[in-house]
Amino acid sequence: MKIKTINMTIVFLLLFFLPAFPEQNSTLPKYNLSVAIFPKENRINGTANIFIQSKNDISISFGDLKINSIFQNGAKVEIDKNCCFILLKRGGKIEIEYEGMFPEKSDRDNINNPGNISNIISDKGISLTKSWYPRINANSYFNLKVTAPDDFKVISEADQIIESSSDNRKLFTFEFPHPVDDITLAANRYEILQSKAGDTDIYIYFLKDNIELASRYIKYTKKYIDMYERLLGPYPYKRFSVVENIKPTGYSMPSYTLIGSNVIRLPFIAETSLGHEVLHQWFGNSVYIDHSQGNWAEGITSYLADHYYYELDNKGWRYRKKILQDYISYVKSSNKSSLIKFKSRTDRASGSIGYGKGAMMFHMLRGMLGDKMFFDSLKSLINKMRFKETSWQDIQKIFEGKFSKSLDWFFQQWLNRDDIPSLKIDNTSVHYLNGIPTVKFTITQLTKPYKLDIEVFVNTIKRKHKKTIHISKLKEIFEIAVDDTPVSVVFDENYNIMRTLSQEELPPTISGLIGDKSKILITKPDMSNYEGMFDLFKTNDFKIKSSKDVKDKEILSSSLVLTDIDGIIYKRLFAGITKKTGQNSENIIKNRNGFRVSLRKHPLNSGSIVALINASSKKEVDLAAKKIFRYGQYSNLVFNKGKIVQKAVAASQRGIVLSMTHNVKGIIPGKAIGFDEIIRDVINKPIIYIGESHTSYEDHRVQLEVIRALYKKSKKFAIGMEMFQRPFQVSIDNYLSGKISEKEFLKTSEYFTRWRFDYFLYKEIVDYAKAKGIPILALNIDSNIIKKVSKGGLDALNHEERNRIPTDMDMSDSGYKKRLKKIYKLHPEDKTRNFNNFYQSQILWDETMAHTIAEYMQSNPDHHIIVLAGVGHIMYSSGIPQRVKRINGIDYSTLINSNISVIDRSVADYILFPEPLKAPKSPMLGVAIKKDPQGVIVDNIIDNSLALKAGIKKGDIILKINNDYIETTSDIKISLIDSKRGDSVKVKVLRKGFLFGKEELEFQITIP
């Protein structure tokens, strides 16, 4: 193989005596086009001689060409100079003299539609792909002659190219005996490498800088021609050329492909993209598209090229999943369309329909017919429709001819509908019918029903059972018998049907980020390195906002792009990087060379994405940013000096997976360990978390016993309590130090209005801490803040309140989120609340407690801490424990009591089984009270209560209990807190008189 220049010396005049056209369809126009190209002047001069064989009217469009003259059958035709087309009657011979100017233009890298590239004539090269000659609205037989500077090589559609020289210019004649609706042209100072694949001549037209790649392109061109000849039949032309273009194109025309210099060195172009262009020689370039009936060629070409290469590597399912991901990302209710309406790619949505949905349609057709019938039908299509305009209807007829059945239902639902199937699978259960395990489930179609064949795998302990089920109704129930206990059921694991994906199947990807309706790039104070990518994001409909200006509502409802791990938004969602341990995955991308993109699912909005972009310099941003949107299927990208060096897709579920496992777990009593042994195990852990059910007295006694055990070991420690809120730490300290009484403590800490649970459940713990001088730490956030956030999100907080909440919060624990969602659903419906606000308030609750613990341990590094909190904040370590470890890296143990709904290895380090205990209760009068401008009023009296027996009535205003004035509802509980059994309590009330006025009454009540 060697570099070869095609240089046939043929007498110039002889060319005009060659037969212009071989035997052809006499009804089609014949188009003789002669052009002269002047690169340095950006100019083309041309003469078009068009022979209209029929008597039909003909439309001729001119684009931006300058028309010097038009003659029809020898008569001059006057045209409006401002008109870009004319309609000529009765056909005949048409002669046109024209010229065009195509100077170099800066084609912006149009990410939505990269194929929209302008013409150019310059000394750097020539690329003419649209409106460079007077174009008629019909397929024609072309005979093209081009003169160009002596050092240029010219390429166009051709089975043969004849070249001759004259006066420092060259003449190229292109023989192409097949009708086409358009021709193209490229020229440059090419070097040419030639080879053969069977009977097909292969040519590589590359510039000098890239000619060393020619042998690689020869190799892959041979591979693809051989592959598709075996699959579909003979290659349709005598030659195939791979041509380098100075414009960023990826075009396929009859007999050649035009590939931009900007991508020609990328490995995947030769290895995969080239195959797509070769296959177009069969579909689209020899079997033509009837564009009036929709473009079918991109679908079948994508299926048998891009998808087929994955399939050969046993990864076809992965490519099909990508098709579905892209469709969901880009096709929305505002831009959806049917496949029959697809003409060409104009944006990502149309591409997902024409290329993606089209490919899936052929895949489903192949699955229904089987390989032999499918490929036999394609061969028949190629043979019958070669060089003819072909519609979807033509394709349907050919497949029906092989199938011997009507396929109208199939083509109708996939071509004419502008939606795709959406499935809901639920009511799964296992029954034993006649002793045989049988899986039962319901499939509901959330759209108008499709007819679908769904592949189902039932996984048992022994093996995998495969079954194909057919659905056609809105709702259907199915049963599948298996030979062993079912473990899981997986629907459409291999993505054989076009459908929506569940959230579990969707990884966070670049395509999902781009496709979101609302997306914001959030800036930080210093964005000098990143300013070069702002325009790129703006053209893709991103809003640019500073972290100070973006609202909580926008954060919740949008996909986000962040450039700052240490910024307030990232810290709020993912807590940023741990300063001491650096355990978060983002540590991988921080402070490294290059340009890095890391995507995560939005923790507050499952349909959105958060992208973190980090670059080591402005130069890295400028080199790489414009490329990231090309990698739509990926979740993580790393560029170095503008070159991609790493790409990965985040893990996601394959297929719709439903677990059939119902775990039955037990405890072996003989394996239980004693409380003393547990204490010995946990005593040296710096943090001990003890979960509680707030009203379970035995839980609080266990907490007290752990506290006592730690105290006996002479450990320095504090008790962190969820029950007290941070703003009231001073009240706790004053009480423990003896500065205030217990009643003053309960009043100033607002215990009964902030926590509400009976204080006697915790009194023994507080009393012990006071007696032994053990600090108590108020862990909880101000409940007023929680209430505001649960109703209105973080936007509801004022500036002072925002300053009181943690700056870093991790909202990305999906398991914790699911558990909280179950809890949320137990609450009565309230239109003023929503789950996202509730979730944020719970995280804020947890994070405040975690930060309080971490702050204490940082200030007291020689201390331990025992944390008392609700079991939901401790189980699975999700609520508080892992958040504290994120901050300070300190180890811990978790203990929870057995009154929980689930027991498994990960729920806690130890599960305790205390015996039930009767709780001490605060003395109560037995009245329901309410606060009124008049005072604290008795609203109701409980039957057989102390108040009823003493003579207190509904409507009485309670003034004093003993010597304590009653001003709030909490004052009643506080006044009785130190009353013991047998104590006499005086209750003074104000009662409305029988006729007029009010009188004070005093009642004596003995505590039983």
Short mmCIF file of C-alpha atoms in Angstrom, two decimals, residues 305-478:
data_model
loop_
_atom_site.label_atom_id
_atom_site.label_comp_id
_atom_site.label_asym_id
_atom_site.label_seq_id
_atom_site.Cartn_x
_atom_site.Cartn_y
_atom_site.Cartn_z
CA ALA A 305 -24.11 0.49 13.11
CA ASP A 306 -23.69 2.22 16.49
CA HIS A 307 -25.95 -0.24 18.31
CA TYR A 308 -24.74 -3.28 16.38
CA TYR A 309 -21.13 -2.78 17.48
CA TYR A 310 -22.24 -2.88 21.11
CA GLU A 311 -24.26 -5.98 20.31
CA LEU A 312 -21.21 -7.75 18.85
CA ASP A 313 -19.55 -7.14 22.23
CA ASN A 314 -22.60 -8.55 24.10
CA LYS A 315 -23.46 -5.07 25.35
CA GLY A 316 -26.41 -4.27 23.13
CA TRP A 317 -28.58 -3.77 26.23
CA ARG A 318 -26.26 -0.98 27.36
CA TYR A 319 -26.68 0.97 24.11
CA ARG A 320 -30.45 0.47 24.16
CA LYS A 321 -30.58 1.77 27.72
CA LYS A 322 -28.65 4.83 26.55
CA ILE A 323 -31.30 5.39 23.85
CA LEU A 324 -34.02 5.36 26.50
CA GLN A 325 -32.01 7.65 28.80
CA ASP A 326 -31.51 10.20 26.02
CA TYR A 327 -35.16 10.09 25.06
CA ILE A 328 -36.28 10.73 28.64
CA SER A 329 -33.68 13.49 29.02
CA TYR A 330 -34.50 15.42 25.87
CA VAL A 331 -38.07 14.64 24.78
CA LYS A 332 -40.58 16.56 26.89
CA SER A 333 -44.28 17.32 26.52
CA SER A 334 -43.37 20.59 24.81
CA ASN A 335 -41.24 19.06 22.03
CA LYS A 336 -42.48 15.50 21.64
CA SER A 337 -43.31 14.29 18.15
CA SER A 338 -44.12 11.09 16.33
CA LEU A 339 -41.48 9.11 14.45
CA ILE A 340 -43.38 9.49 11.17
CA LYS A 341 -42.82 13.27 11.37
CA PHE A 342 -39.04 12.99 11.77
CA LYS A 343 -37.25 14.44 8.73
CA SER A 344 -33.81 15.31 10.06
CA ARG A 345 -32.05 16.06 13.33
CA THR A 346 -32.58 19.67 14.33
CA ASP A 347 -31.90 19.34 18.07
CA ARG A 348 -31.34 16.69 20.71
CA ALA A 349 -35.03 15.87 21.05
CA SER A 350 -35.52 15.22 17.32
CA GLY A 351 -32.33 13.14 17.32
CA SER A 352 -33.63 11.03 20.19
CA ILE A 353 -36.80 10.38 18.21
CA GLY A 354 -35.39 9.83 14.71
CA TYR A 355 -32.19 8.01 15.62
CA GLY A 356 -33.05 6.51 19.02
CA LYS A 357 -36.74 5.62 18.81
CA GLY A 358 -36.20 4.65 15.17
CA ALA A 359 -33.43 2.21 16.17
CA MET A 360 -35.60 0.74 18.92
CA MET A 361 -38.47 0.24 16.48
CA PHE A 362 -36.26 -1.88 14.22
CA HIS A 363 -34.97 -3.76 17.26
CA MET A 364 -38.51 -4.63 18.35
CA LEU A 365 -39.38 -5.63 14.77
CA ARG A 366 -36.34 -7.92 14.68
CA GLY A 367 -37.32 -9.43 18.02
CA MET A 368 -40.80 -10.22 16.71
CA LEU A 369 -39.71 -11.63 13.31
CA GLY A 370 -36.44 -13.32 14.24
CA ASP A 371 -33.03 -12.71 12.71
CA LYS A 372 -33.49 -14.60 9.43
CA MET A 373 -36.77 -12.99 8.45
CA PHE A 374 -35.55 -9.56 9.58
CA PHE A 375 -32.37 -9.57 7.51
CA ASP A 376 -34.06 -11.26 4.54
CA SER A 377 -36.57 -8.40 4.58
CA LEU A 378 -33.77 -5.81 4.60
CA LYS A 379 -32.08 -7.48 1.64
CA SER A 380 -35.38 -7.48 -0.20
CA LEU A 381 -35.82 -3.79 0.64
CA ILE A 382 -32.38 -2.98 -0.81
CA ASN A 383 -32.96 -4.98 -3.98
CA LYS A 384 -36.45 -3.66 -4.70
CA MET A 385 -35.97 -0.03 -3.74
CA ARG A 386 -32.41 0.71 -4.88
CA PHE A 387 -32.21 4.29 -6.24
CA LYS A 388 -35.89 4.83 -5.46
CA GLU A 389 -37.50 7.03 -2.86
CA THR A 390 -38.70 4.77 -0.07
CA SER A 391 -41.28 5.44 2.62
CA TRP A 392 -42.17 3.76 5.89
CA GLN A 393 -45.17 2.32 4.08
CA ASP A 394 -42.87 0.69 1.51
CA ILE A 395 -40.82 -0.82 4.33
CA GLN A 396 -43.96 -2.13 6.04
CA LYS A 397 -45.13 -3.86 2.84
CA ILE A 398 -41.78 -5.57 2.33
CA PHE A 399 -41.66 -6.86 5.91
CA GLU A 400 -45.29 -8.00 5.69
CA GLY A 401 -44.40 -9.91 2.52
CA LYS A 402 -41.84 -11.93 4.45
CA PHE A 403 -43.95 -12.23 7.63
CA SER A 404 -47.14 -13.19 5.75
CA LYS A 405 -49.18 -11.25 8.33
CA SER A 406 -50.33 -7.70 8.72
CA LEU A 407 -47.94 -5.50 10.68
CA ASP A 408 -50.18 -2.49 10.52
CA TRP A 409 -50.78 -2.44 14.31
CA PHE A 410 -47.02 -2.46 14.93
CA PHE A 411 -46.16 0.33 12.49
CA GLN A 412 -49.17 2.40 13.54
CA GLN A 413 -48.33 2.43 17.26
CA TRP A 414 -44.61 3.10 16.83
CA LEU A 415 -44.78 5.56 13.91
CA ASN A 416 -47.86 7.62 14.66
CA ARG A 417 -47.93 7.97 18.44
CA ASP A 418 -45.88 10.77 20.00
CA ASP A 419 -45.46 9.07 23.37
CA ILE A 420 -43.75 5.90 24.58
CA PRO A 421 -44.98 3.18 26.94
CA SER A 422 -44.81 3.82 30.67
CA LEU A 423 -45.27 0.82 32.94
CA LYS A 424 -46.16 0.47 36.60
CA ILE A 425 -45.60 -2.96 38.15
CA ASP A 426 -47.00 -3.64 41.59
CA ASN A 427 -49.08 -5.99 43.75
CA THR A 428 -46.26 -8.52 43.62
CA SER A 429 -46.77 -11.62 45.73
CA VAL A 430 -45.79 -15.27 45.92
CA HIS A 431 -48.41 -17.99 46.24
CA TYR A 432 -48.06 -21.75 46.41
CA LEU A 433 -50.58 -23.18 43.99
CA ASN A 434 -50.73 -26.96 44.37
CA GLY A 435 -47.39 -26.72 46.10
CA ILE A 436 -45.74 -24.81 43.21
CA PRO A 437 -44.23 -21.37 43.94
CA THR A 438 -46.04 -18.87 41.74
CA VAL A 439 -45.19 -15.22 41.29
CA LYS A 440 -48.15 -12.91 40.80
CA PHE A 441 -47.99 -9.26 39.73
CA THR A 442 -49.99 -6.50 38.07
CA ILE A 443 -48.80 -4.43 35.11
CA THR A 444 -50.50 -1.10 34.50
CA GLN A 445 -49.83 0.99 31.40
CA LEU A 446 -49.82 4.66 32.35
CA THR A 447 -50.51 5.71 28.75
CA LYS A 448 -53.02 4.55 26.19
CA PRO A 449 -52.20 0.84 25.94
CA TYR A 450 -49.50 -0.45 23.59
CA LYS A 451 -49.10 -4.03 22.42
CA LEU A 452 -45.82 -5.15 23.95
CA ASP A 453 -43.83 -8.31 24.48
CA ILE A 454 -41.94 -8.01 27.76
CA GLU A 455 -39.08 -10.27 28.76
CA VAL A 456 -39.39 -11.29 32.42
CA PHE A 457 -36.79 -13.06 34.53
CA VAL A 458 -37.81 -14.69 37.80
CA ASN A 459 -34.70 -15.31 39.84
CA THR A 460 -34.94 -18.16 42.33
CA ILE A 461 -32.39 -19.57 44.72
CA LYS A 462 -31.50 -22.22 42.13
CA ARG A 463 -31.67 -20.51 38.75
CA LYS A 464 -33.05 -17.84 36.44
CA HIS A 465 -36.42 -18.44 34.77
CA LYS A 466 -37.16 -16.57 31.54
CA LYS A 467 -40.65 -15.85 30.25
CA THR A 468 -42.04 -13.45 27.66
CA ILE A 469 -45.41 -11.97 28.46
CA HIS A 470 -47.67 -10.08 26.08
CA ILE A 471 -49.56 -7.00 27.27
CA SER A 472 -52.15 -4.99 25.38
CA LYS A 473 -54.55 -3.68 28.03
CA LEU A 474 -54.49 -0.84 30.51
CA LYS A 475 -54.15 -3.23 33.46
CA GLU A 476 -53.35 -6.95 33.48
CA ILE A 477 -52.52 -9.57 36.11
CA PHE A 478 -49.94 -12.28 35.43
#
